[in-house]
């Protein structure tokens, strides 16, 4: 698919969105009883489940324990039925391992790990349906699950993608835009300070566009942050009223 | 075997030095280590020396059935091998987290930026296409494997020649190398990566970090760029690194100009190799051994960590105009601007080399070894080195 079709002459994207429009976000918290925290997040057609266990004692080899902070363990997994072509194994391939590493790094930065020395926090994310921006949706879902688990965070982490088509930056790209040969910039930020925790880029564009695309991604992150905060508040007030009633 | 943990005082020393705009090996923050590119006698064999980091890449090709989703394209496969030879904590045959990171970044830089024209590798649609395989071997790990690996992979791809094929009806004839001249790959642009180690919450960044710097840094910023100032990959990673947008942009600008120089250097090396081949006299990777100033042993590595820069007073006077505003900037904004010190390059050679007494002995012995294998009396040094300063 050529780049010209991704943005119509009227300035609309392939799924009818404006360039700076996010996909619909739906989220529910506390969906699993056995996990300490869990969340289900939908960004457009990308659907992700996240579960958080911990902080608990180090499981497996004790050598992973850090004497001054908690060890964050993440597992990124894509369901075999999540894509058009059936995936052979949900995790263990290079791309999934890379994603797990990046999730670990991001959350090790965001969680106040120094409060739990010699312990472990597990984060499991599962992509149920992949429609672009899988990694960003996973970060957002994992963050919501951490909030649900009540793990202390320095700041919420939100993540968003941006692309560039016909010199116009697009926010929150979907699968068609992503695989259509346009670049994809993934950014995770701490919305309060605006600091970047993780960033990655695939495909190429001129360095002069970087500032513009980065701004779009950061704006997208902040917008998602506002929406997620509302959902968090709604969930917590519901919890509060149900507690008071009982 | 586990990696030896880094002591707190070593870490503090590096961090303190970087905060003062200095580095333990005497470089400035925006300076790369000495880069050497050598090619082997085989087509598609390239070795890159980045300081003491040594990486070799070998390209090979086979005819395969193309993927059904891309029936008119050849395939490119990139594989990184990190054996225990490079560092004690590497496990042969199993890539750890670091190995996967290197592999993915090289893949993203070279494969995803589409620098190789894969359509030209197709022989018969849906039936036969070339599969190009790049095997990257890390021979010695002294920091910044990513840059060395991408440069080696790119060098090897540029150097590689595949056998020519002709079609007789639907029958494919692969010509031997002596029958027809082999064909080079179509390379659309030359992407390279440049890595910065981030210190002090992403406020200070050091180009081309050594192993010691990598391990004491908060995180890493890897930028993939080509000579047209196009970004091909970008990655910020590390445990608990925070960086501001402005810092990313200034790093990108520094890296862009460096990438242009690096690509030029690679092209020069390729041209020199081609010229040597026409003359029929080339000695491949042997030359890279001959030019090595000191042999790398575990003991010399330990001492190589800390080299005190020996600046002459006259040179210091020249630099003053550059170094003064730099230290000022650290205090004022907390951001060190990366300035190119072009005039220092001449002085750098005597800082880096610091010929240790046993090194010259070792060097002599190496030369003798070459003479046996090469049966020529003079020492043909075709290696092109350039200091990127």
XYZ file of C-alpha atoms in Angstrom:
635
model
C 0.000 0.000 0.000
C 1.429 3.365 -0.911
C 1.692 6.255 1.478
C -0.716 8.440 -0.486
C -3.747 6.387 0.434
C -3.155 6.664 4.169
C -4.311 10.252 4.250
C -7.118 11.380 1.973
C -7.277 14.771 0.253
C -9.854 15.805 2.816
C -7.274 15.128 5.527
C -8.942 12.026 6.884
C -7.192 8.801 7.747
C -8.018 5.354 6.489
C -10.336 4.622 9.426
C -12.018 8.026 9.213
C -10.067 9.700 12.016
C -8.487 13.132 11.873
C -4.650 13.150 12.014
C -4.646 14.191 15.684
C -7.480 11.963 16.810
C -6.998 9.037 19.163
C -8.802 5.738 18.891
C -11.585 4.951 21.349
C -10.262 3.875 24.740
C -12.184 1.480 26.950
C -10.833 0.073 30.138
C -11.970 -1.970 33.095
C -9.999 -2.576 36.247
C -9.946 -5.452 38.720
C -11.136 -8.112 36.336
C -9.219 -11.018 37.872
C -9.849 -12.155 41.458
C -6.584 -14.020 41.960
C -4.181 -11.318 40.744
C -3.242 -8.414 42.989
C -4.164 -6.030 40.209
C -5.539 -6.457 36.725
C -6.838 -4.429 33.823
C -8.370 -4.869 30.414
C -7.700 -2.102 27.936
C -8.964 -1.477 24.433
C -7.456 1.136 22.154
C -9.511 0.887 19.013
C -9.290 -2.749 18.009
C -6.148 -3.443 19.981
C -7.125 -5.371 23.090
C -4.808 -6.157 25.960
C -5.123 -7.922 29.301
C -2.700 -7.140 32.108
C -2.184 -8.742 35.503
C 0.098 -7.697 38.340
C 1.323 -9.925 41.159
C 3.358 -8.555 44.003
C 5.379 -7.225 45.578
C 6.191 -10.693 46.855
C 9.198 -12.795 47.722
C 11.600 -13.593 44.882
C 10.427 -16.665 42.996
C 12.760 -18.992 41.203
C 16.435 -18.287 41.600
C 17.173 -16.130 44.629
C 20.122 -14.584 42.796
C 17.770 -12.218 40.972
C 17.058 -10.394 44.239
C 18.301 -6.824 44.399
C 19.459 -5.680 47.794
C 18.234 -2.104 47.482
C 15.118 -2.313 45.309
C 12.401 -4.555 43.967
C 13.005 -6.660 40.904
C 10.435 -6.016 38.163
C 9.611 -9.005 36.011
C 7.510 -8.567 32.867
C 6.155 -10.974 30.339
C 4.906 -9.765 26.982
C 2.884 -12.293 25.143
C 0.765 -12.169 21.999
C -2.151 -14.580 21.690
C -1.778 -16.933 18.758
C -5.136 -15.760 17.384
C -4.417 -12.045 17.739
C -3.309 -11.408 14.176
C -4.536 -12.175 10.698
C -1.922 -14.868 10.361
C -1.895 -17.376 13.206
C 1.159 -16.980 15.378
C 3.091 -20.126 16.131
C 4.159 -19.326 19.663
C 2.865 -16.583 21.897
C 6.231 -15.661 23.449
C 9.894 -16.560 23.449
C 10.691 -15.128 20.031
C 13.118 -12.234 19.707
C 10.488 -9.534 19.268
C 8.536 -10.617 22.361
C 11.699 -10.861 24.440
C 12.663 -7.364 23.309
C 9.227 -6.055 24.310
C 9.452 -7.754 27.716
C 12.838 -6.148 28.326
C 11.526 -2.710 27.435
C 8.481 -3.155 29.680
C 10.774 -4.148 32.539
C 12.938 -1.091 32.012
C 9.980 1.263 31.753
C 8.294 0.013 34.903
C 11.530 -0.262 36.860
C 11.778 3.479 36.193
C 8.181 4.285 37.114
C 7.584 2.079 40.159
C 9.036 3.217 43.463
C 11.104 0.043 43.599
C 13.253 1.308 46.480
C 10.326 0.705 48.854
C 10.501 -3.057 48.393
C 14.088 -4.263 48.602
C 14.714 -7.976 47.937
C 11.234 -8.507 46.523
C 9.686 -9.017 43.122
C 6.819 -7.498 41.171
C 5.415 -9.488 38.259
C 3.606 -7.886 35.347
C 1.985 -10.085 32.730
C 0.504 -8.621 29.581
C -1.338 -10.510 26.879
C -2.289 -9.007 23.533
C -5.663 -10.492 22.619
C -6.131 -8.593 19.405
C -3.321 -6.801 17.610
C -4.310 -3.791 15.542
C -1.283 -1.532 15.799
C 0.246 0.119 18.809
C 0.489 -3.185 20.669
C 3.376 -2.091 22.811
C 1.785 1.213 23.793
C -1.485 -0.467 24.729
C 0.468 -2.958 26.832
C 2.248 -0.182 28.709
C -1.042 1.605 29.389
C -2.787 -1.606 30.453
C 0.099 -2.624 32.722
C 0.058 0.825 34.281
C -3.685 0.530 35.001
C -3.116 -2.908 36.525
C -0.369 -1.490 38.746
C -2.732 1.242 39.905
C -5.366 -1.401 40.618
C -2.810 -3.407 42.623
C -1.945 -0.287 44.605
C 1.763 -0.408 43.766
C 3.308 2.991 44.535
C 4.408 4.792 41.374
C 6.574 7.876 40.907
C 4.157 8.941 38.226
C 1.788 7.181 35.862
C 3.421 6.046 32.632
C 1.538 6.547 29.420
C 2.562 5.523 25.975
C 1.485 6.518 22.483
C 2.578 6.105 18.877
C 2.926 8.660 16.113
C 3.633 8.436 12.426
C 4.271 10.716 9.488
C 2.331 10.627 6.240
C 2.634 13.348 3.579
C 4.493 15.526 6.105
C 1.475 15.335 8.421
C 2.053 13.706 11.796
C -0.543 11.090 12.735
C -1.236 10.055 16.309
C -2.066 6.556 17.603
C -1.471 4.581 14.401
C -3.425 1.430 13.611
C -2.235 -1.741 11.954
C -2.944 -0.647 8.373
C -0.993 2.575 8.832
C 1.811 0.753 10.587
C 2.262 -1.949 7.976
C 1.659 0.450 5.097
C 5.262 1.517 5.179
C 5.019 4.672 7.233
C 7.393 5.254 10.150
C 6.289 4.489 13.680
C 7.539 6.323 16.727
C 6.677 4.830 20.110
C 7.037 7.105 23.105
C 6.423 6.431 26.806
C 6.405 9.453 29.080
C 5.740 10.469 32.639
C 2.927 12.969 31.971
C 3.593 15.273 34.940
C 7.209 16.040 34.153
C 6.961 15.322 30.437
C 10.119 13.231 30.650
C 10.632 10.432 28.155
C 11.158 6.987 29.655
C 11.206 4.955 26.480
C 11.270 5.781 22.819
C 11.768 3.768 19.677
C 11.452 4.340 15.967
C 11.124 2.029 13.006
C 11.246 2.969 9.321
C 12.872 6.183 8.290
C 12.143 9.876 8.002
C 14.185 13.016 7.841
C 15.652 14.301 11.052
C 13.894 17.671 10.604
C 10.541 15.966 11.144
C 11.609 14.398 14.434
C 10.584 17.337 16.597
C 7.140 17.529 15.011
C 6.419 13.806 15.251
C 7.778 13.643 18.787
C 5.504 16.521 19.823
C 2.513 14.714 18.355
C 3.380 11.530 20.224
C 3.863 13.403 23.504
C 0.550 15.221 23.023
C -1.083 11.841 22.362
C 0.474 10.443 25.548
C -0.853 13.332 27.602
C -4.354 12.973 26.126
C -4.364 9.249 26.865
C -3.119 10.067 30.365
C -6.143 12.316 30.974
C -8.577 9.654 29.765
C -6.949 6.914 31.847
C -6.946 9.114 34.934
C -10.704 9.625 34.577
C -11.208 5.868 34.328
C -9.030 5.359 37.417
C -11.027 7.909 39.391
C -14.316 6.322 38.326
C -13.101 2.895 39.413
C -11.867 4.124 42.780
C -15.037 6.052 43.633
C -17.067 2.949 42.753
C -14.867 0.901 45.101
C -15.250 3.516 47.790
C -19.049 3.594 47.633
C -19.288 -0.199 47.635
C -17.018 -0.340 50.676
C -19.088 2.233 52.523
C -22.301 0.406 51.682
C -20.976 -2.848 53.154
C 30.025 -17.343 34.228
C 28.521 -14.225 35.674
C 29.722 -10.775 34.786
C 32.020 -9.321 37.427
C 30.031 -6.694 39.274
C 31.126 -3.101 38.936
C 32.353 -1.578 42.171
C 30.685 1.565 43.431
C 33.920 3.558 43.349
C 34.557 2.663 39.705
C 31.032 3.748 38.867
C 31.317 6.972 40.847
C 34.621 7.761 39.176
C 33.134 7.461 35.696
C 30.050 9.485 36.610
C 32.091 12.203 38.284
C 34.450 12.398 35.323
C 31.581 12.687 32.854
C 29.976 15.425 34.930
C 33.201 17.371 34.569
C 33.191 16.810 30.817
C 35.998 14.255 30.962
C 36.144 10.595 30.188
C 38.286 7.882 31.671
C 40.056 7.148 28.408
C 40.855 10.781 27.751
C 38.265 11.469 25.086
C 35.852 14.362 25.053
C 32.126 13.648 25.379
C 31.416 13.894 21.660
C 34.419 11.938 20.537
C 34.404 8.445 19.135
C 37.101 5.891 19.592
C 39.422 5.103 16.737
C 37.490 3.214 14.085
C 39.119 0.776 11.685
C 37.353 -1.097 8.929
C 39.105 -4.023 7.258
C 37.871 -6.473 4.690
C 38.693 -10.124 4.364
C 39.883 -11.935 1.273
C 36.420 -13.452 0.827
C 33.614 -11.327 -0.556
C 31.367 -10.033 2.187
C 33.774 -10.313 5.078
C 34.237 -7.188 7.139
C 35.849 -6.556 10.470
C 35.316 -3.420 12.519
C 37.513 -2.234 15.323
C 35.999 0.410 17.538
C 38.654 1.076 20.098
C 39.122 -2.402 21.502
C 35.688 -3.622 20.495
C 36.079 -5.998 17.613
C 33.220 -7.322 15.519
C 33.310 -9.386 12.365
C 30.504 -9.868 9.864
C 30.313 -12.397 7.062
C 27.637 -12.365 4.399
C 26.586 -15.496 2.567
C 23.799 -16.298 0.143
C 21.628 -19.233 -0.808
C 18.713 -19.675 -3.197
C 15.417 -20.197 -1.380
C 11.697 -20.159 -2.053
C 10.460 -16.619 -1.280
C 7.837 -15.994 1.375
C 4.276 -16.256 0.087
C 3.464 -12.783 1.430
C 6.396 -11.239 -0.465
C 6.682 -13.434 -3.517
C 8.777 -11.003 -5.569
C 11.421 -10.263 -2.954
C 14.571 -11.885 -1.702
C 15.207 -12.290 2.010
C 17.663 -10.774 4.418
C 18.510 -12.557 7.619
C 20.645 -11.044 10.337
C 22.145 -13.159 13.058
C 24.387 -12.106 15.933
C 26.704 -14.525 17.691
C 28.286 -13.632 20.983
C 30.648 -16.271 22.235
C 32.552 -16.434 25.488
C 35.615 -15.289 23.577
C 34.233 -11.735 23.568
C 33.384 -11.502 27.248
C 33.218 -13.994 30.057
C 29.516 -13.528 30.703
C 28.436 -14.330 27.144
C 27.136 -17.824 26.591
C 27.959 -19.428 23.278
C 24.913 -20.341 21.231
C 22.483 -18.527 23.476
C 21.839 -14.829 23.123
C 21.075 -13.157 26.397
C 19.019 -10.010 26.766
C 21.948 -7.952 25.550
C 22.441 -10.153 22.520
C 18.798 -9.915 21.544
C 18.949 -6.142 21.913
C 21.979 -5.932 19.612
C 20.419 -8.298 17.106
C 17.102 -6.428 17.011
C 18.737 -3.036 16.674
C 20.965 -4.145 13.800
C 17.922 -5.727 12.203
C 15.856 -2.590 12.660
C 18.624 -0.365 11.357
C 19.502 -2.380 8.274
C 16.493 -4.521 7.457
C 13.586 -2.278 8.460
C 15.092 0.816 6.848
C 15.125 -1.114 3.560
C 18.661 -0.210 2.616
C 19.040 -3.363 0.518
C 16.848 -3.556 -2.543
C 15.260 -6.946 -1.924
C 13.283 -6.991 -5.149
C 16.518 -7.207 -7.141
C 17.268 -10.467 -5.312
C 14.275 -12.239 -6.789
C 15.113 -14.732 -9.524
C 11.733 -16.316 -10.286
C 8.578 -14.968 -8.651
C 7.180 -17.358 -6.040
C 9.845 -19.918 -6.872
C 13.401 -18.777 -6.357
C 15.038 -15.826 -4.658
C 18.331 -15.121 -2.956
C 18.445 -15.287 0.779
C 21.201 -13.055 2.101
C 22.435 -14.032 5.511
C 24.602 -11.767 7.648
C 26.411 -13.485 10.498
C 27.824 -11.046 12.984
C 30.415 -12.382 15.399
C 31.437 -10.349 18.396
C 35.121 -11.060 18.880
C 35.908 -8.696 21.725
C 33.492 -6.736 23.870
C 34.734 -3.388 25.067
C 31.486 -1.446 24.918
C 29.224 -0.138 22.184
C 28.594 -3.426 20.433
C 25.607 -2.004 18.578
C 27.560 0.574 16.571
C 30.339 -1.861 15.782
C 27.866 -4.561 14.756
C 25.856 -2.318 12.426
C 28.981 -0.890 10.836
C 30.399 -4.388 10.314
C 27.104 -5.661 8.899
C 26.797 -2.707 6.526
C 30.432 -2.972 5.478
C 30.030 -6.671 4.785
C 26.842 -6.103 2.770
C 28.544 -3.412 0.672
C 31.544 -5.632 0.127
C 29.534 -8.725 -0.728
C 29.192 -10.064 -4.276
C 26.708 -12.763 -5.145
C 27.127 -15.173 -8.078
C 25.492 -14.029 -11.284
C 22.439 -15.938 -12.499
C 20.847 -16.224 -15.912
C 17.542 -17.700 -16.882
C 17.193 -20.297 -19.599
C 13.431 -20.557 -19.975
C 12.452 -21.400 -16.420
C 15.770 -22.989 -15.626
C 18.095 -21.001 -13.409
C 21.805 -21.141 -14.161
C 24.086 -20.009 -11.349
C 27.457 -18.965 -12.709
C 30.664 -19.790 -10.872
C 32.786 -16.876 -9.718
C 35.460 -17.569 -12.354
C 32.880 -17.901 -15.083
C 31.200 -14.526 -14.648
C 31.964 -11.552 -12.461
C 29.918 -11.691 -9.273
C 27.258 -9.039 -8.763
C 27.181 -6.593 -5.840
C 23.968 -6.002 -3.879
C 21.882 -2.934 -4.647
C 22.283 -0.624 -1.685
C 19.841 2.277 -1.546
C 21.288 4.129 1.433
C 23.861 3.533 4.147
C 22.321 3.386 7.626
C 24.560 3.401 10.698
C 23.903 3.575 14.393
C 25.476 5.939 16.887
C 25.082 5.303 20.588
C 25.171 7.709 23.465
C 25.447 6.740 27.119
C 23.133 8.869 29.229
C 24.263 10.146 32.606
C 22.753 12.327 35.284
C 19.100 11.661 34.385
C 19.679 12.143 30.687
C 21.294 15.547 31.044
C 24.773 14.472 30.001
C 25.511 12.189 27.112
C 28.704 10.552 25.951
C 29.166 9.271 22.410
C 30.539 5.787 21.792
C 30.661 4.552 25.395
C 33.169 1.956 26.553
C 32.066 -1.060 28.527
C 32.812 0.702 31.792
C 30.793 3.753 30.777
C 27.906 1.635 29.518
C 27.682 -0.120 32.841
C 27.817 3.026 34.936
C 25.358 4.992 32.765
C 21.647 5.400 33.505
C 20.698 4.365 30.023
C 21.470 4.437 26.372
C 20.261 6.363 23.343
C 20.824 4.621 20.034
C 20.256 6.580 16.839
C 20.258 4.983 13.419
C 20.987 7.464 10.653
C 22.074 7.562 7.061
C 24.093 10.082 5.094
C 20.941 11.960 4.045
C 20.239 12.879 7.673
C 17.324 10.455 7.766
C 16.522 8.695 11.009
C 16.276 4.941 10.528
C 16.051 3.749 14.110
C 15.931 5.349 17.470
C 15.853 3.778 20.851
C 16.090 4.982 24.388
C 16.446 2.274 26.947
C 17.901 1.683 30.356
C 16.850 1.147 33.924
C 15.266 4.340 35.073
C 16.432 6.824 32.494
C 14.523 10.041 31.939
C 15.375 12.279 29.046
C 13.908 15.513 27.769
C 12.859 16.106 24.208
C 15.481 18.811 23.642
C 18.270 16.413 24.585
C 17.033 13.850 22.057
C 16.987 16.474 19.329
C 20.485 17.756 20.058
C 21.853 14.188 20.179
C 20.182 13.518 16.836
C 21.863 16.533 15.291
C 25.305 15.555 16.546
C 24.782 11.991 15.376
C 23.592 13.098 11.937
C 26.822 14.898 11.140
C 28.852 11.973 12.501
C 26.915 9.530 10.359
C 27.879 11.480 7.237
C 31.564 11.199 8.180
C 31.273 7.506 8.989
C 29.585 6.697 5.680
C 32.294 8.604 3.843
C 34.921 6.641 5.709
C 33.249 3.340 4.881
C 33.089 4.283 1.208
C 36.771 5.207 1.227
C 37.683 1.883 2.800
C 35.596 0.062 0.206
C 37.259 1.988 -2.613
C 40.720 1.250 -1.190
C 39.880 -2.442 -0.951
C 38.611 -2.474 -4.530
C 41.793 -0.778 -5.738
C 43.935 -3.329 -3.913
C 41.955 -6.156 -5.416
C 42.489 -4.822 -8.920
C 46.212 -4.779 -8.214
C 45.794 -8.355 -7.082
C 47.565 -7.752 -3.817
C 45.502 -7.744 -0.698
C 46.136 -9.355 2.597
C 42.674 -9.248 4.132
C 42.240 -9.197 7.858
C 45.929 -9.765 8.576
C 46.518 -6.039 8.285
C 44.146 -5.329 11.144
C 46.272 -7.462 13.448
C 49.471 -5.784 12.334
C 48.222 -2.322 13.111
C 47.030 -3.081 16.590
C 49.072 -1.061 19.010
C 48.785 -3.363 21.953
C 47.672 -6.899 22.313
C 44.461 -7.251 24.271
C 44.782 -9.484 27.235
C 42.658 -9.502 30.354
C 45.416 -7.740 32.220
C 45.898 -4.978 29.700
C 42.120 -4.510 29.599
C 42.074 -3.841 33.295
C 44.737 -1.188 32.971
C 43.233 0.238 29.810
C 40.254 1.508 31.776
C 41.937 4.571 33.074
C 44.147 6.560 30.817
C 45.071 10.013 31.878
C 44.957 12.511 29.050
C 48.373 14.055 28.494
C 47.526 17.445 27.113
C 50.439 19.601 26.118
C 50.314 23.154 27.286
C 50.386 24.587 23.777
C 47.439 22.479 22.744
C 45.550 23.433 25.814
C 45.928 27.031 24.822
C 44.352 26.224 21.481
C 41.497 24.385 23.054
C 40.749 26.963 25.653
C 38.194 28.722 23.543
C 36.318 25.457 23.158
C 36.673 23.906 26.552
C 35.782 26.950 28.585
C 32.221 27.451 27.322
C 31.651 23.729 27.623
C 32.307 23.546 31.316
C 30.221 26.641 31.733
C 27.284 24.984 30.086
C 27.381 22.110 32.532
C 26.846 24.510 35.354
C 24.342 26.767 33.698
C 21.832 24.462 32.103
C 22.981 21.085 33.177
C 23.236 20.164 29.537
C 26.577 19.672 27.914
C 26.616 20.747 24.337
C 28.510 18.380 22.185
C 31.112 20.340 20.362
C 33.389 18.944 17.753
C 36.974 19.584 18.517
C 38.351 19.299 15.052
C 41.743 20.755 15.888
C 42.473 18.254 18.609
C 42.635 15.303 16.286
C 46.333 15.743 15.683
C 47.082 15.663 19.365
C 44.843 12.707 20.016
C 47.140 10.104 18.535
C 49.775 10.496 21.191
C 47.174 10.352 23.921
C 45.542 7.198 22.742
C 48.593 5.271 21.753
C 50.759 5.664 24.829
C 53.104 2.938 23.710
C 53.722 0.637 26.612
C 57.168 -0.962 26.540
C 55.952 -4.550 26.056
C 53.529 -3.501 23.327
C 56.270 -2.773 20.856
C 57.701 -6.218 21.428
C 54.360 -7.791 20.744
C 53.926 -5.691 17.640
C 57.227 -6.816 16.255
C 56.349 -10.434 16.740
C 53.079 -10.018 14.926
C 54.847 -8.528 11.940
C 57.168 -11.493 11.788
C 54.213 -13.817 11.708
C 52.716 -11.977 8.812
C 55.860 -12.150 6.802
C 55.769 -15.908 6.973
C 52.244 -16.067 5.660
C 52.632 -13.286 3.162
C 56.094 -13.929 1.660
C 56.530 -10.293 0.752
C 59.334 -8.275 2.234
C 57.659 -4.945 2.844
C 54.755 -4.495 5.174
C 51.751 -3.623 3.061
C 49.456 -1.688 5.282
C 46.255 -1.147 3.404
C 44.245 -0.420 6.452
C 42.662 2.959 6.466
C 42.183 4.495 9.808
C 40.599 7.780 10.470
C 40.029 9.476 13.681
C 36.616 10.907 13.874
C 37.051 13.986 15.886
